Coordinates of C-alpha atoms and ligand atoms in Angstrom, one line a residue:
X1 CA 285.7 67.4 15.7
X2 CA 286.2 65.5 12.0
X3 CA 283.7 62.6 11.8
X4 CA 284.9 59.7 9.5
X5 CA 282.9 57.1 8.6
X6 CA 285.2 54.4 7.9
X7 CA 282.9 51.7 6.8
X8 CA 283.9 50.5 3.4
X9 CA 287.1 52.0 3.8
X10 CA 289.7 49.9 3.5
X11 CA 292.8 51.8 5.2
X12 CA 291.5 52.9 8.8
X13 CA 293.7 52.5 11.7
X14 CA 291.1 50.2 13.1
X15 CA 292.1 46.7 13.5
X16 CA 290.1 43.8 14.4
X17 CA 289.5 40.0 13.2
X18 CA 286.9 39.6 12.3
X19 CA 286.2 42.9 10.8
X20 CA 283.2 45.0 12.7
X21 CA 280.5 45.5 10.4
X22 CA 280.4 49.9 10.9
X23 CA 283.1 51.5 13.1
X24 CA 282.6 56.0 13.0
X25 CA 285.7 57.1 14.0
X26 CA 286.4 60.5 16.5
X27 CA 289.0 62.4 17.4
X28 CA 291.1 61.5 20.3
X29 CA 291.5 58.3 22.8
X30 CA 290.1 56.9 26.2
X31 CA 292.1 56.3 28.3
X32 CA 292.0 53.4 30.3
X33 CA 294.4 53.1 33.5
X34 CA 294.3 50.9 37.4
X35 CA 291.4 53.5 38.5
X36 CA 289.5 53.6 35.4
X37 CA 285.8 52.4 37.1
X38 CA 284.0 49.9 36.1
X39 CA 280.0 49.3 36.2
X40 CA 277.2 47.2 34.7
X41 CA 273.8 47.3 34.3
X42 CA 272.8 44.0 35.9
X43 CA 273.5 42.2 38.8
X44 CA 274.4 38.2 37.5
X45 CA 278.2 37.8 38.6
X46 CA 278.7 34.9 36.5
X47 CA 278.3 37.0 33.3
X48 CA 279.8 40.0 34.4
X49 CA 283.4 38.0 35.3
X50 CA 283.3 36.1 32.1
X51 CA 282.5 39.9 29.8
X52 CA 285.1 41.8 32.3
X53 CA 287.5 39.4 32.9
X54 CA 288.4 39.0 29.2
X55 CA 289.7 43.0 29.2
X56 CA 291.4 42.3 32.7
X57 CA 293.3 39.4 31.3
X58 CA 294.6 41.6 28.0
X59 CA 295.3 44.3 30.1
X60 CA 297.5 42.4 33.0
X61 CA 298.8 39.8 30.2
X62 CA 299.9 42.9 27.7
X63 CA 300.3 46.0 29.6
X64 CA 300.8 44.6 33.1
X65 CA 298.5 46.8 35.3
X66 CA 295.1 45.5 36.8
X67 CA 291.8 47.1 36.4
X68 CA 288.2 46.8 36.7
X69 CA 288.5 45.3 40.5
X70 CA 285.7 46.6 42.0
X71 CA 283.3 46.8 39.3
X72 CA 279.9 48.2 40.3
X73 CA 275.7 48.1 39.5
X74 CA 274.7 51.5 38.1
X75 CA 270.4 51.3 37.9
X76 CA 270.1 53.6 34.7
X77 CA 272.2 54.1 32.3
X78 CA 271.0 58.2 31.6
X79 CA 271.8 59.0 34.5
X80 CA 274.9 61.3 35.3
X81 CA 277.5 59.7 34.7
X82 CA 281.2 59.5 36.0
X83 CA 284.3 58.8 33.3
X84 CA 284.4 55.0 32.8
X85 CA 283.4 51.2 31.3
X86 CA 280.1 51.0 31.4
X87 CA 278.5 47.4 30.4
X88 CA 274.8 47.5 29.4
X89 CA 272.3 45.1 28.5
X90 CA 269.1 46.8 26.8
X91 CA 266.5 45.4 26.0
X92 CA 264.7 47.8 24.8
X93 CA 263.9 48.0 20.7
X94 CA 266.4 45.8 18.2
X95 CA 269.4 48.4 18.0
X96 CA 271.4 45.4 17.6
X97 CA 270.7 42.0 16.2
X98 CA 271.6 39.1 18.4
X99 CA 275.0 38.4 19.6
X100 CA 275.5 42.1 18.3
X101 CA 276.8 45.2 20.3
X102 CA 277.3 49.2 20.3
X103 CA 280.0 50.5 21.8
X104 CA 280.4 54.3 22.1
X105 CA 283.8 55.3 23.1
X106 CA 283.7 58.9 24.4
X107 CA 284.9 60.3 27.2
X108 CA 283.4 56.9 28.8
X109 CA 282.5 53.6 26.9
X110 CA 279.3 52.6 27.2
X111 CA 278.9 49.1 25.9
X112 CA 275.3 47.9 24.8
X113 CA 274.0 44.6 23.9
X114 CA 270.5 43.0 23.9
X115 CA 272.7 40.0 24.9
X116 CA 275.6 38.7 26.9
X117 CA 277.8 37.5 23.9
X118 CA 277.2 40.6 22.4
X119 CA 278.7 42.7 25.3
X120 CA 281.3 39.4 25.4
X121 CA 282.1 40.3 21.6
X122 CA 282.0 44.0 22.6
X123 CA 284.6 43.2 24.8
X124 CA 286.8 40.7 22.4
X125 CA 286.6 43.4 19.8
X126 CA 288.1 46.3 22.3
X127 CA 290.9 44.6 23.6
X128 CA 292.1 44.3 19.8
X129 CA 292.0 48.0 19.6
X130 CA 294.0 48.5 22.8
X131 CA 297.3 50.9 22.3
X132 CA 299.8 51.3 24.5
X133 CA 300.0 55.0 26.3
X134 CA 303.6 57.5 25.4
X135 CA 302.6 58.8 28.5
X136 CA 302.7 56.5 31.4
X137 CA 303.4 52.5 31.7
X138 CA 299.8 51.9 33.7
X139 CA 297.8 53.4 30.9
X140 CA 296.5 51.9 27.4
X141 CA 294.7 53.9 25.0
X142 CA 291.2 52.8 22.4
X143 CA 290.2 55.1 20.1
X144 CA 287.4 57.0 20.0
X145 CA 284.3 56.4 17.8
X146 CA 281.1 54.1 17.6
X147 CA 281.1 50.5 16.6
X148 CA 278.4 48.8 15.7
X149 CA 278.9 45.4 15.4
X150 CA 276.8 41.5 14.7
X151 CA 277.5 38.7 13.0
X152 CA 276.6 37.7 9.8
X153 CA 275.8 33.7 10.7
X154 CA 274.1 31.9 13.7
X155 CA 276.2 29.1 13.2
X156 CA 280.2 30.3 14.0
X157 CA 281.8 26.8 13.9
X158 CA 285.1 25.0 14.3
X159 CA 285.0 21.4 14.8
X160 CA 288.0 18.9 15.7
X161 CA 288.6 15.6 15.5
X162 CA 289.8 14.1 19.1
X163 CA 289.4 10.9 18.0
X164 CA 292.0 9.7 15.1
X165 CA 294.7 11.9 17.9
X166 CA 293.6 12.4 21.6
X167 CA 293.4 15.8 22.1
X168 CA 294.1 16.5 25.9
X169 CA 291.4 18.1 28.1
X170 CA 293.8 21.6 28.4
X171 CA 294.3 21.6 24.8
X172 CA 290.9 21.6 24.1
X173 CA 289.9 24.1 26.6
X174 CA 293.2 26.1 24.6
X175 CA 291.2 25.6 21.5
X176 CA 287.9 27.4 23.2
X177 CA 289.8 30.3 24.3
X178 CA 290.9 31.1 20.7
X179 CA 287.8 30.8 19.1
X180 CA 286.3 33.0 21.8
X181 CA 289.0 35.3 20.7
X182 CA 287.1 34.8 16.9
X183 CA 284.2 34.9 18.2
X184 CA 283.1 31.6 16.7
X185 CA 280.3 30.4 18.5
X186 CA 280.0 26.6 18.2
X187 CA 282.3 23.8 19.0
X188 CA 281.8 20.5 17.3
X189 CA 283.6 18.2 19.1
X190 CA 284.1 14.9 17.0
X191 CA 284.0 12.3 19.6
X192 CA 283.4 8.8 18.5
X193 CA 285.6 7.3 15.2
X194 CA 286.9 4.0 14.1
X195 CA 290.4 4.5 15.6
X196 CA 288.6 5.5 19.3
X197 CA 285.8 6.1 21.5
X198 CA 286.7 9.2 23.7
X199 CA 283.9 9.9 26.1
X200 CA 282.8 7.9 29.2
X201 CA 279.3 6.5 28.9
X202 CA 278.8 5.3 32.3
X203 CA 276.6 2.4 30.9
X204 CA 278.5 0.8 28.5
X205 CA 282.4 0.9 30.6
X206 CA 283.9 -1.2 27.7
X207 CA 283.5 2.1 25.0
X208 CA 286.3 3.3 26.9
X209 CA 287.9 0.8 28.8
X210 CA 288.5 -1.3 25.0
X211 CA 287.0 1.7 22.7
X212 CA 289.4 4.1 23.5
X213 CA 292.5 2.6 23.0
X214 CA 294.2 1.1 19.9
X215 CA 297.2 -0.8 19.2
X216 CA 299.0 0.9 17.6
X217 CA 298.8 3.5 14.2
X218 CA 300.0 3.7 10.8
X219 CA 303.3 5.7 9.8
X220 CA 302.8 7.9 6.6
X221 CA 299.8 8.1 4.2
X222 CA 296.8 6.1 4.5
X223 CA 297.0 5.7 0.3
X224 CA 300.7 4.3 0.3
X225 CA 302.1 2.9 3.9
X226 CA 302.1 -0.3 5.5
X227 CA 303.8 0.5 8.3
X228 CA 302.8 1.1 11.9
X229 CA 304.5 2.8 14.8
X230 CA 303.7 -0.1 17.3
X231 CA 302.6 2.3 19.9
X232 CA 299.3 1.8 21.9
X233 CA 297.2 4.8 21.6
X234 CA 295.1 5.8 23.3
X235 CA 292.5 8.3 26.1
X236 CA 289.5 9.9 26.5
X237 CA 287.1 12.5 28.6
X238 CA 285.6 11.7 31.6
X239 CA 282.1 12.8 32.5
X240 CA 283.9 15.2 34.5
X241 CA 285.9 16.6 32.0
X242 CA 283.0 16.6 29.3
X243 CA 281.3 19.1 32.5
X244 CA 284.4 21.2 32.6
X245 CA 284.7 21.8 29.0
X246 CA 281.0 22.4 28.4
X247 CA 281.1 24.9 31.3
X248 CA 284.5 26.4 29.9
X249 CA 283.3 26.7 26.3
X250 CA 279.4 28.4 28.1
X251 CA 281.2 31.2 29.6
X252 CA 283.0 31.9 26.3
X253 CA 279.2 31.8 24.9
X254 CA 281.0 29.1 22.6
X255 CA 278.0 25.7 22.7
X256 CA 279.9 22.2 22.8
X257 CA 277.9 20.0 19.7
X258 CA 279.0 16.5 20.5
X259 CA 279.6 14.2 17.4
X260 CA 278.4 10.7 18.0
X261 CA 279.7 8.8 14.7
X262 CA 276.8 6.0 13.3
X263 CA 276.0 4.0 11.5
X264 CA 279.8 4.3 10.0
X265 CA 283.0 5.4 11.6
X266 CA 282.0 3.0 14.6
X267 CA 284.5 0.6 14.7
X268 CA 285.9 1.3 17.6
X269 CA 282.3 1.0 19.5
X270 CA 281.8 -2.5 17.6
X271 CA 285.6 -3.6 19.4
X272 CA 283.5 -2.9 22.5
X273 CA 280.4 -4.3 22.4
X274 CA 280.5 -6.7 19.2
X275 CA 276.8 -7.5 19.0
X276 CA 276.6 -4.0 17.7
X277 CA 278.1 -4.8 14.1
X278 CA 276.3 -7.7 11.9
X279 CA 278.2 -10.3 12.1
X280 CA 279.4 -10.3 15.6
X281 CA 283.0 -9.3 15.3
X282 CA 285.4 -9.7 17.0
X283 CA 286.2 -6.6 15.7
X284 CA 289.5 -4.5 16.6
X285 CA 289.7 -0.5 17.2
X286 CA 290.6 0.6 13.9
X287 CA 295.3 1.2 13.8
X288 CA 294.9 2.9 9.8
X289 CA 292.6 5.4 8.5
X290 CA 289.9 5.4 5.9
X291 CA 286.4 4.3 5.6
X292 CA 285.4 0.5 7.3
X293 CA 282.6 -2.3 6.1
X294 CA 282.0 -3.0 9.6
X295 CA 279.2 -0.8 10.5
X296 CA 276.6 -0.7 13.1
X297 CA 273.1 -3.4 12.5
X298 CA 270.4 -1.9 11.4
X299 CA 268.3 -4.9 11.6
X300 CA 268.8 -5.6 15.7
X301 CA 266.9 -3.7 18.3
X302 CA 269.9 -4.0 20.8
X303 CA 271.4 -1.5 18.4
X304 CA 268.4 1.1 19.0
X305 CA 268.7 0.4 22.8
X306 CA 272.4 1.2 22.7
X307 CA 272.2 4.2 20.5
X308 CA 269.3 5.4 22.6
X309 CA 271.1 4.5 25.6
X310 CA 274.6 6.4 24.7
X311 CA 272.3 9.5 23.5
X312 CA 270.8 9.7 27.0
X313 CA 274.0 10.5 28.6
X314 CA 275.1 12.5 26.1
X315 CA 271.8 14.9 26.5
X316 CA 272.8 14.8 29.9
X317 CA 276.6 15.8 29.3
X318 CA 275.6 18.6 26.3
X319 CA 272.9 21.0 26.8
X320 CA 272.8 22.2 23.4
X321 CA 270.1 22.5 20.7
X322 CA 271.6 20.1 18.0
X323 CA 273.3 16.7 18.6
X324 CA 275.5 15.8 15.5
X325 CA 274.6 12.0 14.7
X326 CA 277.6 11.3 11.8
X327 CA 275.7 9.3 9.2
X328 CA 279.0 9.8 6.6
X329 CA 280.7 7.3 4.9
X330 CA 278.5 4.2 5.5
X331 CA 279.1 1.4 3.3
X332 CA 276.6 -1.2 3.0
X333 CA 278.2 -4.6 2.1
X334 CA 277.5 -6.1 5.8
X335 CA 274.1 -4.8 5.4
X336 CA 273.2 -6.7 2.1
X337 CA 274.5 -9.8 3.5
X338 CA 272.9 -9.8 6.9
X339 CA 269.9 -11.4 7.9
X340 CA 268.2 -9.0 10.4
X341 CA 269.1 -6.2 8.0
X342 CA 267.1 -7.9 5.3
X343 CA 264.2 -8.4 7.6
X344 CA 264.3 -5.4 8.6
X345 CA 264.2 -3.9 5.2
X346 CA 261.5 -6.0 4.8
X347 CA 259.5 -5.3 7.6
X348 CA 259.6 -1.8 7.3
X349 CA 258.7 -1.8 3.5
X350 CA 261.8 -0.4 2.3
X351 CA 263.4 -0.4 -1.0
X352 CA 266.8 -0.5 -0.6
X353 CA 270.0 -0.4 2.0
X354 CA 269.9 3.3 1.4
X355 CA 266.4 3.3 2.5
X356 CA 267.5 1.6 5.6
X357 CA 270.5 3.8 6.3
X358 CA 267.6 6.8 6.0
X359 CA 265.5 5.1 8.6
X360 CA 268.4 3.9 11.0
X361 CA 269.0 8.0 11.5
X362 CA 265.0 8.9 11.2
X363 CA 264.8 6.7 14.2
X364 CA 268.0 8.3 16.1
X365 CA 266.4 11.7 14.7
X366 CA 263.1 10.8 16.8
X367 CA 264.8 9.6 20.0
X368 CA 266.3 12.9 19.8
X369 CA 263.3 15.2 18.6
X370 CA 261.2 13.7 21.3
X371 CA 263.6 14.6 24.0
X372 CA 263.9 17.8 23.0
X373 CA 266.7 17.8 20.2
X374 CA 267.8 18.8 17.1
X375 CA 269.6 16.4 14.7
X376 CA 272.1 17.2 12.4
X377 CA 273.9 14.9 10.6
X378 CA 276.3 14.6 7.5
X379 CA 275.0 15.3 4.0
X380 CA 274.7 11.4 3.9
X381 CA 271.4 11.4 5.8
X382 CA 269.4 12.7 2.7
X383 CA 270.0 10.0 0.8
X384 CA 267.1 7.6 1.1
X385 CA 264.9 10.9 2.8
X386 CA 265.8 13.5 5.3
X387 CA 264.7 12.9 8.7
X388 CA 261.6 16.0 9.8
X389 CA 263.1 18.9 11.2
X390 CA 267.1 17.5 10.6
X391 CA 270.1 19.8 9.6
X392 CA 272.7 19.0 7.3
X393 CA 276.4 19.5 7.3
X394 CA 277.3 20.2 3.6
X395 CA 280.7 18.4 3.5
X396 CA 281.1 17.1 0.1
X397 CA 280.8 20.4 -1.7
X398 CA 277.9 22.5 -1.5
X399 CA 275.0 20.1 -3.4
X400 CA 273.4 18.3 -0.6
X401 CA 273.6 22.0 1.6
X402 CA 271.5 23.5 -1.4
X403 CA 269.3 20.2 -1.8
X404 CA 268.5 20.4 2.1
X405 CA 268.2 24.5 2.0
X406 CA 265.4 24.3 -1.0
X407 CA 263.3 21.2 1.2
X408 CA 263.2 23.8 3.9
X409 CA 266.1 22.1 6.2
X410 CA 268.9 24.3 8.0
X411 CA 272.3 23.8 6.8
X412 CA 276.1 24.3 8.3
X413 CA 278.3 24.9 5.1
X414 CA 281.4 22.9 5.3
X415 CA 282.8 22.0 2.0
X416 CA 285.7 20.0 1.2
X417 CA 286.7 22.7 -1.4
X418 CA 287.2 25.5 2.0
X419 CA 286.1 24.4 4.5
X420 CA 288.7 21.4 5.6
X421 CA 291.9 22.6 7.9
X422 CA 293.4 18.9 7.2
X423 CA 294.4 20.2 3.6
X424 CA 297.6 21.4 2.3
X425 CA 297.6 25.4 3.1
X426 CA 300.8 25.4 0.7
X427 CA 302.8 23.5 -1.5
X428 CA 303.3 20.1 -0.1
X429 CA 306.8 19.8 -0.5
X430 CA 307.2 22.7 1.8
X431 CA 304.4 21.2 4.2
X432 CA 304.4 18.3 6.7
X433 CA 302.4 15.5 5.7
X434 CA 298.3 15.9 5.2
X435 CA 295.6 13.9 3.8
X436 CA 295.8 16.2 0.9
X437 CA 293.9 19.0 -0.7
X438 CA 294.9 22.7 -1.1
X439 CA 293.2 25.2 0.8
X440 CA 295.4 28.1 1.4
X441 CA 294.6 31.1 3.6
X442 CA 293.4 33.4 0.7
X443 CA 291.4 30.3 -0.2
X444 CA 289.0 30.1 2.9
X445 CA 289.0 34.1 2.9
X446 CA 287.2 33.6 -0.1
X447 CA 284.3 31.1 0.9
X448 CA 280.9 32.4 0.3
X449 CA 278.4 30.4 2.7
X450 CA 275.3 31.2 0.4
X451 CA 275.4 29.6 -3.0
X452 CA 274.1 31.6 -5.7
X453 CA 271.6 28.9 -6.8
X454 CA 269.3 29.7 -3.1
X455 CA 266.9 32.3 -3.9
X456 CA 265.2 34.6 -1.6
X457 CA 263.9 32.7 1.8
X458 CA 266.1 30.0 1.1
X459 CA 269.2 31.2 1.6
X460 CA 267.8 31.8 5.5
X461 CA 268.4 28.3 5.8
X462 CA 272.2 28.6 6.3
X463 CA 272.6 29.1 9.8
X464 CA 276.5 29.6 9.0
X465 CA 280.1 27.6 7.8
X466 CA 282.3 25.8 10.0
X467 CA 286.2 24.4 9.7
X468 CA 287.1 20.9 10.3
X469 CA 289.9 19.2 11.3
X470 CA 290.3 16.1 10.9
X471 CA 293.6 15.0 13.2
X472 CA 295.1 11.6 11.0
X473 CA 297.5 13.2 10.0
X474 CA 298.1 15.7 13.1
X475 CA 299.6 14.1 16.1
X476 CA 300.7 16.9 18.1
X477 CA 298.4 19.7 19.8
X478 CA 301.3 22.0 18.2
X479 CA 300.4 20.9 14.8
X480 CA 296.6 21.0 15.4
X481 CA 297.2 24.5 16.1
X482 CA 299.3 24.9 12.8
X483 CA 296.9 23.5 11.1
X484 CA 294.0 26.0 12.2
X485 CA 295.4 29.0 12.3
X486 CA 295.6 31.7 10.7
X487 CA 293.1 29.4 8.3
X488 CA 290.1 30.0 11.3
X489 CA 290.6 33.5 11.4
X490 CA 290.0 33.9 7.6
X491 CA 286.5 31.7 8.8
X492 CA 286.1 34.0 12.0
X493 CA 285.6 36.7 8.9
X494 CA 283.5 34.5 6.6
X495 CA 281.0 33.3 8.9
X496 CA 280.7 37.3 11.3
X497 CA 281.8 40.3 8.9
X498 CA 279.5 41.7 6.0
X499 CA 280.0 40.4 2.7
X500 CA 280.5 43.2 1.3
X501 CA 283.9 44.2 3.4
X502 CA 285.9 41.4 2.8
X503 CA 289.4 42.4 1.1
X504 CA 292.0 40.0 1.9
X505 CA 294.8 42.6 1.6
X506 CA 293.3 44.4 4.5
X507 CA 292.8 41.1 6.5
X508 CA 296.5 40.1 6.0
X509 CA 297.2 43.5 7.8
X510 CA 295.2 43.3 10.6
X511 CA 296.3 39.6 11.1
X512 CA 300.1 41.2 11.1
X513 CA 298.4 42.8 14.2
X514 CA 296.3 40.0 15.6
X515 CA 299.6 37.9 15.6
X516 CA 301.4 39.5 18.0
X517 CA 298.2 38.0 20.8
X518 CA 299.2 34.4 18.6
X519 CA 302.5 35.3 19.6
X520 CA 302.4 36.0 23.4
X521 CA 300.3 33.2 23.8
X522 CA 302.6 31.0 21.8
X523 CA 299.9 30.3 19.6
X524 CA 302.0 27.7 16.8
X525 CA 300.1 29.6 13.9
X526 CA 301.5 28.6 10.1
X527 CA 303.6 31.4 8.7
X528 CA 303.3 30.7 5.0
X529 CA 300.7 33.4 4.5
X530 CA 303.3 36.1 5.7
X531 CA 305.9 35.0 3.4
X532 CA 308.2 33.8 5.9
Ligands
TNX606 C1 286.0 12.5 5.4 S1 284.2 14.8 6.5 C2 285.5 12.2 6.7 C3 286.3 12.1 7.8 C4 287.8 12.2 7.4 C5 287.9 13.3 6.5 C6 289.3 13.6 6.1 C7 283.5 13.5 6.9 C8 282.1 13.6 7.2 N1 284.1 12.3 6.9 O1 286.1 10.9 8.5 O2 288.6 12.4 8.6 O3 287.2 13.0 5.3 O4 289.4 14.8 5.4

């Protein structure tokens, strides 16, 4: 039997986004038909249907036979065993960091995980390497060989913007199934803006009975146009729907982070509830895009018990470790001019407006902390002094991510320069309109998370990189999706495969593989990148 070790080497027949970290081919296939059998380790039905079902759907979707159907416990995994799948989590000794796997394909596959995402990843990476049998039509074929497989970053993100375009409850749930496919690991779901306010707090009915709708929304660039559409946009998520997609996204192992936008970006909440901005309002959900004066008061109290209030439900609604608090693009005119800002400034001994945008999200920071939170915020909230224990979302370039990495703070990595799915992935003549910027695939393939300038330990502060998209300029699901891929699955390979193996030659060929799943699923991926 020839042995090849095929990490490092760029031309193997194995093809999977994002690229495993060691993959030892052997001679010869398993093959996996109606009667292969099926058996796990442990007993809880809820994980075994969401690690099973994901090589059940490939299977029936691509090769039209069903499998696995009655799966079974097996007590030890040494014991004699019979030709098939086996699905195993071991928890004895770190063979596998978390969220990592081993799968030995012999003549059974034994899958092994300390975790359930890893044997979910296990599972996302063998489906890729699926072949369809000479032989017979109920038959598909994986290679031989052990993979050893774990990501590189914690923090596996894509983010999106359902705010400046409603994104519809199926679309998002969409969106979760094709970063499972990735296996990116955390949703940021950008909930609260200017232009809307899309999720149902059940004590405040006017965020979404006024917040969530506006009149109507500019045509063409924010920098240039005048003109509007004069068409009332407008929805949002129910509590119910907020459950659904939390409990969709959990059994992808993919955590919802909920975005609630302050002090900035808020304008839609102010239209609501007016005594939340300075001077009272009346204020109007926001019809253009860009950045807004009318922020929320610092200086009153019934901003803090509204804040507080909203962040209640939302722990209730979101079970995960961070809650993302905004804190970008906060101008502070209202502020100087407003009388219980000044006092307040005053009061708390502060020097400046900056000072009192650092304590407005301290304070949010310890509503959260205290309940049993994490904040993370913009790369705004250093400025004035980072809140204890807060992460920081590097967005305009990498400076306040390596600021907040050296003070000991975690940090997401999502720089303008990468990072942002809004931008141009070609030339824009060619493309339909976007904010700007030029971030073509090869671009983000590129992205190093860890700047050079973080030294030893403090490169351990960056839990991982995440794309955003930012939906002004995308009003259609179809051209979210446009948008986003293939760029996420240059991320998918930033943020999980070793540094090391990145070639983006060899990417482009395994995504000329990967797009025939874009394909059946009508996935509206961007074509530039294969020279179409
Ligand atoms: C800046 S990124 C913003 C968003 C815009 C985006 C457009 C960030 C924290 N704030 O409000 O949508 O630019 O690229």
């Amino acid at each position: 039997m020839t042995t090849i070790f095929v990490a490092g080497c760029k031309n193997h027949s194995l093809s999977v986004i994002p690229e495993p970290v060691e993959f030892r081919k052997e001679k010869g296939d398993f093959s996996i038909t109606p009667n292969t059998p099926v058996f796990f380790n442990f007993k809880d039905s809820a994980h075994r249907e969401n690690i099973l079902s994901v090589l059940q759907k490939h299977v029936n979707d691509f090769y039209g036979f069903s499998m696995g159907e009655d799966a079974s416990y097996f007590g030890s995994y040494n014991s004699n065993r019979v030709p098939g799948i086996y699905f195993i989590i071991d928890n004895e000794g770190d063979f596998v960091p978390d969220e990592g796997y081993v799968m030995d394909i012999g003549e059974t596959i034994s899958l092994r995980a300390t975790s359930y995402s890893g044997l979910f990843y296990g599972i996302q990476s063998l489906v890729q390497m699926l072949e369809k049998s000479g032989e017979s039509d109920n038959e598909v074929l994986v290679p031989k060989g052990v993979l050893k497989d774990y990501p590189r970053f914690s923090w596996r993100g894509l983010h999106l913007d359902a705010c400046r375009h409603f994104m519809p409850k199926e679309f998002v749930l969409r969106y979760l199934d094709f970063m499972a496919m990735h296996k990116l690991n955390t949703f940021h779901f950008h909930l609260t803006e200017d232009q809307g306010w899309r999720i149902e707090i059940e004590k405040y009915p006017e965020l979404t009975n006024i917040g969530s709708v506006r009149r109507e929304t500019l045509v063409g660039h924010g920098r240039s146009s005048d003109k509007y559409d004069g068409i009332e946009h407008g929805g949002f998520y129910t509590k119910e729907d907020i459950r659904e997609i939390v409990d969709y996204a959990a059994k992808r192992y993919i955590t919802v982070v909920p975005e609630i936008e302050m002090p900035g970006h808020a304008l839609a909440a102010l239209a609501s509830y007016s005594y939340l901005g300075c001077t009272g309002g009346p204020y109007d959900v926001a019809t253009r895009w860009g950045v807004f004066e009318d922020i929320m008061c610092a200086g009153k109290e019934s901003t803090f018990e509204f804040v507080e209030n909203v962040m209640t439900e939302v722990m209730e609604m979101f079970p995960s470790e961070y809650i993302h608090i905004g804190g970008d693009e906060a101008p502070k005119a209202r502020w100087k001019e407003c009388p219980d800002c000044q006092k307040r400034i005053l009061d708390e001994d502060l020097a400046d407006e900056s000072q009192l945008q650092s304590y407005f999200i301290k304070r949010v920071g310890k509503f959260l902390t205290d309940h049993g939170r994490k904040m993370i915020g913009w790369d705004e909230i250093l400025e004035g002094g980072l809140a204890p224990k807060a992460a920081v979302m590097s967005w305009r370039g990498e400076t306040g991510g390596i600021e907040a990495a050296k003070m000991g703070h975690y940090v997401v990595m999502t720089p303008g320069t990468h990072c942002y799915l809004d931008h141009y992935q070609a030339e824009p003549e060619t493309q339909p309109l976007a904010i700007g910027g030029f971030t073509p695939l090869e671009k983000i393939y590129s992205y190093e998370p860890i700047p050079e300038s973080l030294i030893g330990f403090q490169a351990d502060y960056i839990l991982g990189a995440q794309g955003n998209v930012w939906t002004e300029y995308m009003s259609t699901t179809n051209h979210v999706e446009y948008m986003v891929y293939p760029r996420a699955a240059a991320l998918s390979e930033v943020v999980w495969s070793p540094k090391k193996e990145r070639d983006y030659e060899n990417f482009l060929d395994r995504l000329s593989v990967l797009r025939k799943v874009y394909d059946y699923y009508y996935l509206n991926y961007a074509k530039v990148a294969f020279d179409e």
